[in-house]
mmCIF file of C-alpha atoms in Angstrom:
data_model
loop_
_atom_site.group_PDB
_atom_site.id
_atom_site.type_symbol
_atom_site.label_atom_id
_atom_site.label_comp_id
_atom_site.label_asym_id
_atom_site.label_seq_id
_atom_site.Cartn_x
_atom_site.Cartn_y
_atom_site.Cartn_z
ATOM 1 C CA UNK A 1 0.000 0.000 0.000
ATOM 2 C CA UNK A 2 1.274 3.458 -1.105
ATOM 3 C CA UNK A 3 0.714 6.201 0.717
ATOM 4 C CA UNK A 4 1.678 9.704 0.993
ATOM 5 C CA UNK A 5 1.971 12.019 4.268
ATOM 6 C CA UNK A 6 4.309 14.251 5.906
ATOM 7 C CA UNK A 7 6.137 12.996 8.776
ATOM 8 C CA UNK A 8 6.352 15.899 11.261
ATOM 9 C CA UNK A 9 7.271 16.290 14.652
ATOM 10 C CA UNK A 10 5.915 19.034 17.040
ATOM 11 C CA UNK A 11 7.131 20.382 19.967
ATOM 12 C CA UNK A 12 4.503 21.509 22.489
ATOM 13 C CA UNK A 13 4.891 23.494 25.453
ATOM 14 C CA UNK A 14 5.204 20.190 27.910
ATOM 15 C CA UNK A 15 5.655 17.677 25.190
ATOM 16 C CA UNK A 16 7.533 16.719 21.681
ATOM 17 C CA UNK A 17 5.102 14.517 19.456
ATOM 18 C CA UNK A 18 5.393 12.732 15.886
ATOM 19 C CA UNK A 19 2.364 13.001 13.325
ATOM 20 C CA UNK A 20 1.398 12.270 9.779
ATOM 21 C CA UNK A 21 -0.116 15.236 7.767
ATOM 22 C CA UNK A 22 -2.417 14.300 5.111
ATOM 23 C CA UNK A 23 -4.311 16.358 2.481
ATOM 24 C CA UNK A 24 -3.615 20.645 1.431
ATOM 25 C CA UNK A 25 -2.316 22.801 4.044
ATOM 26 C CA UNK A 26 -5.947 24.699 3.026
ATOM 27 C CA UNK A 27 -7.845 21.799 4.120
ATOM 28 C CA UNK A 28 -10.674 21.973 6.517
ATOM 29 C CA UNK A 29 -8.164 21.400 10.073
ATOM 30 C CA UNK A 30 -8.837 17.808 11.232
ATOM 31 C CA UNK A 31 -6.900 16.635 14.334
ATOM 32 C CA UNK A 32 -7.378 12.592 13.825
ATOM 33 C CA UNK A 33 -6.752 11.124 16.925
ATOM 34 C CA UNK A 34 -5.465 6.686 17.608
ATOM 35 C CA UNK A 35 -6.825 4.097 20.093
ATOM 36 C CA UNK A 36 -5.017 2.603 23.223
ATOM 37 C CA UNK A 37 -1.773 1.374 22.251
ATOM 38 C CA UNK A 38 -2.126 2.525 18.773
ATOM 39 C CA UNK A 39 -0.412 5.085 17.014
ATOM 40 C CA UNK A 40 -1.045 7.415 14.087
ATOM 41 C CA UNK A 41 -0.656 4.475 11.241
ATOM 42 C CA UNK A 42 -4.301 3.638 12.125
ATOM 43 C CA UNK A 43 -5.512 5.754 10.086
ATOM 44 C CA UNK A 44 -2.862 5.495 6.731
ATOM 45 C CA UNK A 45 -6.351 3.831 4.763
ATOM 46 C CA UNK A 46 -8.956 6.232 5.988
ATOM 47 C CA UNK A 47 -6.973 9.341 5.596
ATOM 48 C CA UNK A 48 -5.753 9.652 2.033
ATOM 49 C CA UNK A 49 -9.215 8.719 1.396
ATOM 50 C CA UNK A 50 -11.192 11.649 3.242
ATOM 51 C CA UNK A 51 -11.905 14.876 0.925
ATOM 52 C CA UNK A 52 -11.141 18.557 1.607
ATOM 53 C CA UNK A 53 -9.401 17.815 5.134
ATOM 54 C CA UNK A 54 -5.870 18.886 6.225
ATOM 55 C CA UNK A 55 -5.332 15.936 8.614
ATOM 56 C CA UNK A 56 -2.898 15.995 11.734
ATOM 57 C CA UNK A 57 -2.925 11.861 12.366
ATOM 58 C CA UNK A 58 -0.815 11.934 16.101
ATOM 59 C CA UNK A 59 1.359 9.546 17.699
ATOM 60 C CA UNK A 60 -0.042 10.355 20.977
ATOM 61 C CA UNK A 61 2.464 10.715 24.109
ATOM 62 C CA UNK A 62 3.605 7.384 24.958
ATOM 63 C CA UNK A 63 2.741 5.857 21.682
ATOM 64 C CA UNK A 64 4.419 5.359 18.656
ATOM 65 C CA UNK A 65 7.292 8.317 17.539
ATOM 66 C CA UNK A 66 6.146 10.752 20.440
ATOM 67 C CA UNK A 67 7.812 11.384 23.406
ATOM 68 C CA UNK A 68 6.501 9.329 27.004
ATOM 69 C CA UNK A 69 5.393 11.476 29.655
ATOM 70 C CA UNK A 70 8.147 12.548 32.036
ATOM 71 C CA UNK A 71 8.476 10.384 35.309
ATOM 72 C CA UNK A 72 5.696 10.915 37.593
ATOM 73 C CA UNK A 73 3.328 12.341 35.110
ATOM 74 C CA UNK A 74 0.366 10.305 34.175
ATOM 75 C CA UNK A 75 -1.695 9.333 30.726
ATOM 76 C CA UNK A 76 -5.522 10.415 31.668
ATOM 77 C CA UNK A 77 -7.647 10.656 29.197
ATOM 78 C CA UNK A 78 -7.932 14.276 30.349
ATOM 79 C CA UNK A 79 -3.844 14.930 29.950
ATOM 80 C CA UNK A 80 -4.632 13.933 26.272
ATOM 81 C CA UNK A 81 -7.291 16.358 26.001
ATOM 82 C CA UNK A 82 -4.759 18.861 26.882
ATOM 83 C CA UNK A 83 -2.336 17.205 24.033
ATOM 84 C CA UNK A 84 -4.903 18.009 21.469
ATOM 85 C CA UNK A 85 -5.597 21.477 22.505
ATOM 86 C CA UNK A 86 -2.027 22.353 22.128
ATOM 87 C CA UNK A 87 -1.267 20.895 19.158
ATOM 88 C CA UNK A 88 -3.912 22.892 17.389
ATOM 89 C CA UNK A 89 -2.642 26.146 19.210
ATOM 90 C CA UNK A 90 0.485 24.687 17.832
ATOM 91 C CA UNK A 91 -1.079 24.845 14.289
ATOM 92 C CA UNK A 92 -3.025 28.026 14.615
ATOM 93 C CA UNK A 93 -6.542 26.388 14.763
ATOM 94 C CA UNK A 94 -9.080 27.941 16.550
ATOM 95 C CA UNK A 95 -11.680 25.756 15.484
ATOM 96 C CA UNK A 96 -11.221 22.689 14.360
ATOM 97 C CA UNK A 97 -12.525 18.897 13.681
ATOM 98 C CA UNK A 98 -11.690 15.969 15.503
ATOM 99 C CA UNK A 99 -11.482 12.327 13.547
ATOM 100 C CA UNK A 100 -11.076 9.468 16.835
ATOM 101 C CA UNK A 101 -11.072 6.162 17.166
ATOM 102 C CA UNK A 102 -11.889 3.864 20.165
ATOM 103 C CA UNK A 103 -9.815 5.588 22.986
ATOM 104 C CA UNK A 104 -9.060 8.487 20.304
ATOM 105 C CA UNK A 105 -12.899 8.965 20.122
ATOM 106 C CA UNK A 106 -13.468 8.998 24.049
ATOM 107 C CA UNK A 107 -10.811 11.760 24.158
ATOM 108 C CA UNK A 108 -12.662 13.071 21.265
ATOM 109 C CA UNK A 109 -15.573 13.805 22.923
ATOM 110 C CA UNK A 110 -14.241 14.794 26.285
ATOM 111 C CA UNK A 111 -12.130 17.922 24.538
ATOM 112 C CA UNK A 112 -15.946 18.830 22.544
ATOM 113 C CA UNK A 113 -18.255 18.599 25.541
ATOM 114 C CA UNK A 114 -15.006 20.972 27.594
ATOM 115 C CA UNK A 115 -14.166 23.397 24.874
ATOM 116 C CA UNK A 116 -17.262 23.559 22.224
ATOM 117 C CA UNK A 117 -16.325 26.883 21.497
ATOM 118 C CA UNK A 118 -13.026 25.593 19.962
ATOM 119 C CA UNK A 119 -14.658 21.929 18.221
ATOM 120 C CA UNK A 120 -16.088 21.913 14.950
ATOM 121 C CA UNK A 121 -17.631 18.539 14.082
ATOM 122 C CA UNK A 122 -16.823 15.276 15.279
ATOM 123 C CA UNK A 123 -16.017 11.681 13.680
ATOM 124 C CA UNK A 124 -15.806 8.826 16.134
ATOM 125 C CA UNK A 125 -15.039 5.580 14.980
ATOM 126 C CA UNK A 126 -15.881 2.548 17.549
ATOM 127 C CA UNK A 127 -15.578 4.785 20.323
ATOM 128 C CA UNK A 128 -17.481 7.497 22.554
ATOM 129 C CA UNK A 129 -18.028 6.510 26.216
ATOM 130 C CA UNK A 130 -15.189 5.988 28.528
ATOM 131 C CA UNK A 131 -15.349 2.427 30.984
ATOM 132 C CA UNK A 132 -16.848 4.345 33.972
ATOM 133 C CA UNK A 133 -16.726 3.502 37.663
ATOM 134 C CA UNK A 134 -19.149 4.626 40.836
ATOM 135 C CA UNK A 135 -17.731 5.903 44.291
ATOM 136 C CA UNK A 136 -17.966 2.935 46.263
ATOM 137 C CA UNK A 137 -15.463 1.189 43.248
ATOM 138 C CA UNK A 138 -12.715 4.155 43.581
ATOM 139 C CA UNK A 139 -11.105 3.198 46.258
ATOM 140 C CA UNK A 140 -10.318 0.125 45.426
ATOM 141 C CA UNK A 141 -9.238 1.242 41.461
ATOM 142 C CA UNK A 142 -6.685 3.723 43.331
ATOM 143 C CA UNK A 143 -5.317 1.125 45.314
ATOM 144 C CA UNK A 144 -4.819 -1.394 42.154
ATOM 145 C CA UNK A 145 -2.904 1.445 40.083
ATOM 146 C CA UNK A 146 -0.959 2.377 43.278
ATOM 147 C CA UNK A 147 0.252 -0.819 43.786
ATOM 148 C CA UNK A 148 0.572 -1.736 39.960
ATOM 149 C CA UNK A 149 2.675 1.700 39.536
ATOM 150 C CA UNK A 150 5.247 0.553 42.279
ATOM 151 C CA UNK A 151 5.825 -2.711 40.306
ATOM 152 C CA UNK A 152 5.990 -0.895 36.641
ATOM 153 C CA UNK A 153 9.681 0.127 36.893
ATOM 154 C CA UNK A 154 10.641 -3.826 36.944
ATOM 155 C CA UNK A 155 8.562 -4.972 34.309
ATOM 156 C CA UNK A 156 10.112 -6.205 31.304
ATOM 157 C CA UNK A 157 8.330 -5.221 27.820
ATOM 158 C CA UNK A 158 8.380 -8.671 25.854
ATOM 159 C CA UNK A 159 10.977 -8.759 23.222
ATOM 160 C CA UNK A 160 9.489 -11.286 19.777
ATOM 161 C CA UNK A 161 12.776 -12.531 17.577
ATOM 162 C CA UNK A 162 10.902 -11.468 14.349
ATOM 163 C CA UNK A 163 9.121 -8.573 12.859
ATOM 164 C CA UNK A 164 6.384 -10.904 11.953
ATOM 165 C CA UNK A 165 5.993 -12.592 15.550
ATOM 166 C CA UNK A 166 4.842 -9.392 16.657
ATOM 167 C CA UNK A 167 2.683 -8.532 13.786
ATOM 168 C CA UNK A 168 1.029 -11.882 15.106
ATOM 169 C CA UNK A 169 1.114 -10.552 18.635
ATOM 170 C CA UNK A 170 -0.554 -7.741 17.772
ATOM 171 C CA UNK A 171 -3.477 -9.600 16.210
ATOM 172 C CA UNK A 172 -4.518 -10.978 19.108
ATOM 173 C CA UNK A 173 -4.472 -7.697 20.925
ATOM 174 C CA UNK A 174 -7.498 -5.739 22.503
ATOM 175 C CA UNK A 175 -9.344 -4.725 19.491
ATOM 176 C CA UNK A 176 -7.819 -7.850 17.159
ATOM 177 C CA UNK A 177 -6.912 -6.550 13.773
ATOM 178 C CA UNK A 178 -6.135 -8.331 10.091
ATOM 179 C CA UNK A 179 -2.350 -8.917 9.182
ATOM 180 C CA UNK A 180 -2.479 -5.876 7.177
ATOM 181 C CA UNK A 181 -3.456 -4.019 10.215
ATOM 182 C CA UNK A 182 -1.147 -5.093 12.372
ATOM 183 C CA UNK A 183 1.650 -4.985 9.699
ATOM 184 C CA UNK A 184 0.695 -1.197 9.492
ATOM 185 C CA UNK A 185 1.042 -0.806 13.619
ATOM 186 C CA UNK A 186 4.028 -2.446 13.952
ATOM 187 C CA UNK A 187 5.901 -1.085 11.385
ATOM 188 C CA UNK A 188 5.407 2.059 13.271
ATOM 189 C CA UNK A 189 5.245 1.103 17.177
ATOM 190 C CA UNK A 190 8.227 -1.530 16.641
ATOM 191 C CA UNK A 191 11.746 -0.975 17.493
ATOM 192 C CA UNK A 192 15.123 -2.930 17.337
ATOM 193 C CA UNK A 193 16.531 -3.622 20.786
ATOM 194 C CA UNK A 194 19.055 -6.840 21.489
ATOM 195 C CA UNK A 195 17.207 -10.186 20.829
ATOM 196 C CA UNK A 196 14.750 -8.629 18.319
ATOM 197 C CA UNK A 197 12.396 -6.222 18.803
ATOM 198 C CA UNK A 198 9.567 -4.524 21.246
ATOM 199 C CA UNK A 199 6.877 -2.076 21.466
ATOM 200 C CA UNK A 200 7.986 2.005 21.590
ATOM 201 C CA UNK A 201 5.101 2.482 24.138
ATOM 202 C CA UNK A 202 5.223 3.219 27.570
ATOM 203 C CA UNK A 203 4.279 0.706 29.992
ATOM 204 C CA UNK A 204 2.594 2.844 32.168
ATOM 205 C CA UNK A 205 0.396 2.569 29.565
ATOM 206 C CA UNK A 206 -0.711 -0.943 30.624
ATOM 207 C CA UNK A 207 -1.035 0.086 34.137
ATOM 208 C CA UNK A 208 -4.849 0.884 35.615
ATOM 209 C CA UNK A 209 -6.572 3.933 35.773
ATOM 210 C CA UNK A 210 -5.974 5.225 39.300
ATOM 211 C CA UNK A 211 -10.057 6.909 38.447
ATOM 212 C CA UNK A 212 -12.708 6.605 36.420
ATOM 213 C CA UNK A 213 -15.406 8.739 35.382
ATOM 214 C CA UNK A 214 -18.587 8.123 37.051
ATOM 215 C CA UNK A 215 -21.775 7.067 34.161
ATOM 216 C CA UNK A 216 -23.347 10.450 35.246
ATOM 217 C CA UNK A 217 -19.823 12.526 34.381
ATOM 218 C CA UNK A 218 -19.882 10.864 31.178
ATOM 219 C CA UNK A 219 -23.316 11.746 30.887
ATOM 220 C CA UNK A 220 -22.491 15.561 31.172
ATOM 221 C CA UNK A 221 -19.686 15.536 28.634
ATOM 222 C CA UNK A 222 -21.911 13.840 25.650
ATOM 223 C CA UNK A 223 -24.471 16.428 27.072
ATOM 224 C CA UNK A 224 -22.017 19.121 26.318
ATOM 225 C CA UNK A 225 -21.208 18.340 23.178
ATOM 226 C CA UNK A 226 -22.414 21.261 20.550
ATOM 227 C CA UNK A 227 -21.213 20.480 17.580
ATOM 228 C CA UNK A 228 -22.701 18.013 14.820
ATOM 229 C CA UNK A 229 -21.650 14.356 15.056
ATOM 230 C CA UNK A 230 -21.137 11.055 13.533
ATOM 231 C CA UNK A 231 -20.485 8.150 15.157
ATOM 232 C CA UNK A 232 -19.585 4.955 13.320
ATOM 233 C CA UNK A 233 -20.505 1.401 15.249
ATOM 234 C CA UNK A 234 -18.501 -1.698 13.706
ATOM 235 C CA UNK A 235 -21.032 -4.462 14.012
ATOM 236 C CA UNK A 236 -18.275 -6.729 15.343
ATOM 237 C CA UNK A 237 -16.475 -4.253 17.577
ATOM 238 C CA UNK A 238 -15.851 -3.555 20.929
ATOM 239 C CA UNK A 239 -19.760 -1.596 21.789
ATOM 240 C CA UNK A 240 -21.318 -4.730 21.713
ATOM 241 C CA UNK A 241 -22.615 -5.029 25.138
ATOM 242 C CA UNK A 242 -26.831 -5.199 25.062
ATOM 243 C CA UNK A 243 -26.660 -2.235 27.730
ATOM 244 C CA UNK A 244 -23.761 -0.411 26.403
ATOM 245 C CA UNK A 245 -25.637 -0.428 23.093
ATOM 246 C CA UNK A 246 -28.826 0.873 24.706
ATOM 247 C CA UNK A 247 -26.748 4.193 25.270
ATOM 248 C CA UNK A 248 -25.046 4.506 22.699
ATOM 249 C CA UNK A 249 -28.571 4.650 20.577
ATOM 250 C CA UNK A 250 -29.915 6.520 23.015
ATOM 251 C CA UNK A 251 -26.759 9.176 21.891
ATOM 252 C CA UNK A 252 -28.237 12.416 20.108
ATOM 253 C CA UNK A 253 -25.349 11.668 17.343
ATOM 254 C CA UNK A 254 -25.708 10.482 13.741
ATOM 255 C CA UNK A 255 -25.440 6.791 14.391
ATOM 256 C CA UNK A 256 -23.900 4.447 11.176
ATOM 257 C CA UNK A 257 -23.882 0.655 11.503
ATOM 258 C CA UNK A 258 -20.848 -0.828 9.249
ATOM 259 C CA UNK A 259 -19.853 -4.154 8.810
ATOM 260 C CA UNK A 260 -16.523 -4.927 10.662
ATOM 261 C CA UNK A 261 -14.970 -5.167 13.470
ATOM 262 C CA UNK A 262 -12.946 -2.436 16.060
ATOM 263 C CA UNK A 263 -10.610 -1.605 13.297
ATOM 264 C CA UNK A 264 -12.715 -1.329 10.429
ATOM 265 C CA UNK A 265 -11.407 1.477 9.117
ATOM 266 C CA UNK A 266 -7.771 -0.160 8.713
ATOM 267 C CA UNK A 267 -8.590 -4.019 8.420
ATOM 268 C CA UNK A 268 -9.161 -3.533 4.777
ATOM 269 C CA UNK A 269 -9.414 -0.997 1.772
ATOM 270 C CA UNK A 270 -13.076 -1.784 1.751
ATOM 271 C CA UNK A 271 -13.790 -0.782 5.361
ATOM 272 C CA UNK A 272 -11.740 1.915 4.928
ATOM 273 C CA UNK A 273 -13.656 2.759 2.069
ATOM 274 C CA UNK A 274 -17.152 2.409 4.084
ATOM 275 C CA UNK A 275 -15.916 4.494 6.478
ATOM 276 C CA UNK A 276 -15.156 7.149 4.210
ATOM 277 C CA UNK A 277 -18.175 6.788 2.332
ATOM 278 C CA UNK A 278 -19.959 8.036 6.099
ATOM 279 C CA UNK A 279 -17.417 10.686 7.111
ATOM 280 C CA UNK A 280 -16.692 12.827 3.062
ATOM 281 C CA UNK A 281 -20.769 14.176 3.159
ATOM 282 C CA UNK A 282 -20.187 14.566 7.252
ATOM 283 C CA UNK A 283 -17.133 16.754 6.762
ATOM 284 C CA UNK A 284 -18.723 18.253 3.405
ATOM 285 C CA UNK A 285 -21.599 19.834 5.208
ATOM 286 C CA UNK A 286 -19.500 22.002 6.930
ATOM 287 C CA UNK A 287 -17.747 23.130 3.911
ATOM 288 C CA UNK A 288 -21.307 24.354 2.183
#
């Protein structure tokens, strides 16, 4: 697969990240935005196939080419909120459109229902509500990521002999993707270290959230959102759940049901393809 982007790196004011830049520099400003443990290769099939859009595809902190967080500092949904916002100061946006997928989409949203004022439209791919947690839960969920955060500095990411044993490791992942897919990943999140080679990310990455939204903060940030939205649901992806479905539906977004699964929009050309047969009259509208 051929395809052409800019390879940029930015330096914000707490943080130096890696992107790709796809489409004019006139383009309607599209900040596109990876999943957990993803990096900005997820979207090398959607993007070169979305009209009229100057796309900034991130590695975000901790993933892929950008930088991990300094010790001490955390990766909160909310911190990448804050990654977002800067990187668009960075580029000059005021307002400006936000393409996310799975965790990319929860941030997504998050930044829209905070800052509406600075959002322009919103296309979420597989993704929208965070996994939320009650107060009787939190203090147990601080005490796992306390004790998981003393143990991080002796864990050992795993090291695979081949390139291709961790393309098949990466399969199996959360959100399992086609070959292709995973080829596309790994040829970006892979590095050579003695023995073979292992994942650029952070493995604070892997540790749990410390706290979690409650259903009825959630609540308030979809609430918030102004802007028009479209929200793509892979009919083999991770929103299965009967009662997570439920809400989603009950979302006051453009809802599309596509045949796939959590990677859709990479698996294949032709999911890619549905997916960008949704978003080009989504981001068109604005442009009329």
């Amino acid at each position: 697969m051929s395809v052409v982007f800019e390879e940029v790196r930015l330096s914000l004011p707490h943080i130096e990240v890696a992107a790709h830049l796809y489409g004019h520099e006139n383009g309607q400003p599209v900040i596109a935005l990876h999943g957990w443990l993803d990096n900005a290769a997820t979207f090398s099939r959607l993007a070169p196939l979305l009209d009229g859009l100057r796309i900034v595809a991130l590695d975000l902190p901790g993933h892929g080419h950008s930088e991990h967080r300094p010790r001490g500092a955390a990766y909160n949904l909310w911190d990448y909120a804050h990654d977002v916002l800067q990187t668009a100061e960075q580029f000059g946006w005021q307002r400006f459109s936000l393409l996310g997928h799975s965790m990319g989409a929860i941030v997504a949203v998050l930044l829209a229902g905070a800052m509406p004022e600075r959002v322009e439209r919103l296309a979420l791919i597989d993704g929208v509500i965070p996994f939320t947690g009650e107060a009787e839960g939190a203090p147990q969920k601080l005490g796992e990521a306390l004790r998981a955060l003393l143990k991080v500095e002796k864990k050992r990411k795993p090291v695979y002999a081949t390139f291709e044993q961790a393309v098949a490791a990466r399969m199996k992942g959360v959100g399992a993707v086609s070959w292709e897919a995973a080829e596309l990943l790994a040829q970006r999140g892979l590095m050579p270290v003695p023995g073979g080679y292992t994942w650029r990310t952070d493995p604070r990455l892997m540790l749990p959230s410390p706290l979690r939204l409650s259903l009825a903060h959630a609540q308030a940030f979809i609430q918030a959102v102004a802007c028009p939205t479209s929200l793509v649901l892979a009919e083999q992806g991770l929103l299965v759940d009967a009662d997570l479905r439920e809400r989603v539906h009950a979302l006051p977004f453009e809802l599309h049901h596509l045949a796939g699964g959590h990677h859709l929009h990479l698996d294949d050309q032709a999911g890619a393809a549905a997916v960008a047969a949704v978003f080009n009259p989504f981001f068109a509208a604005a442009a009329s």
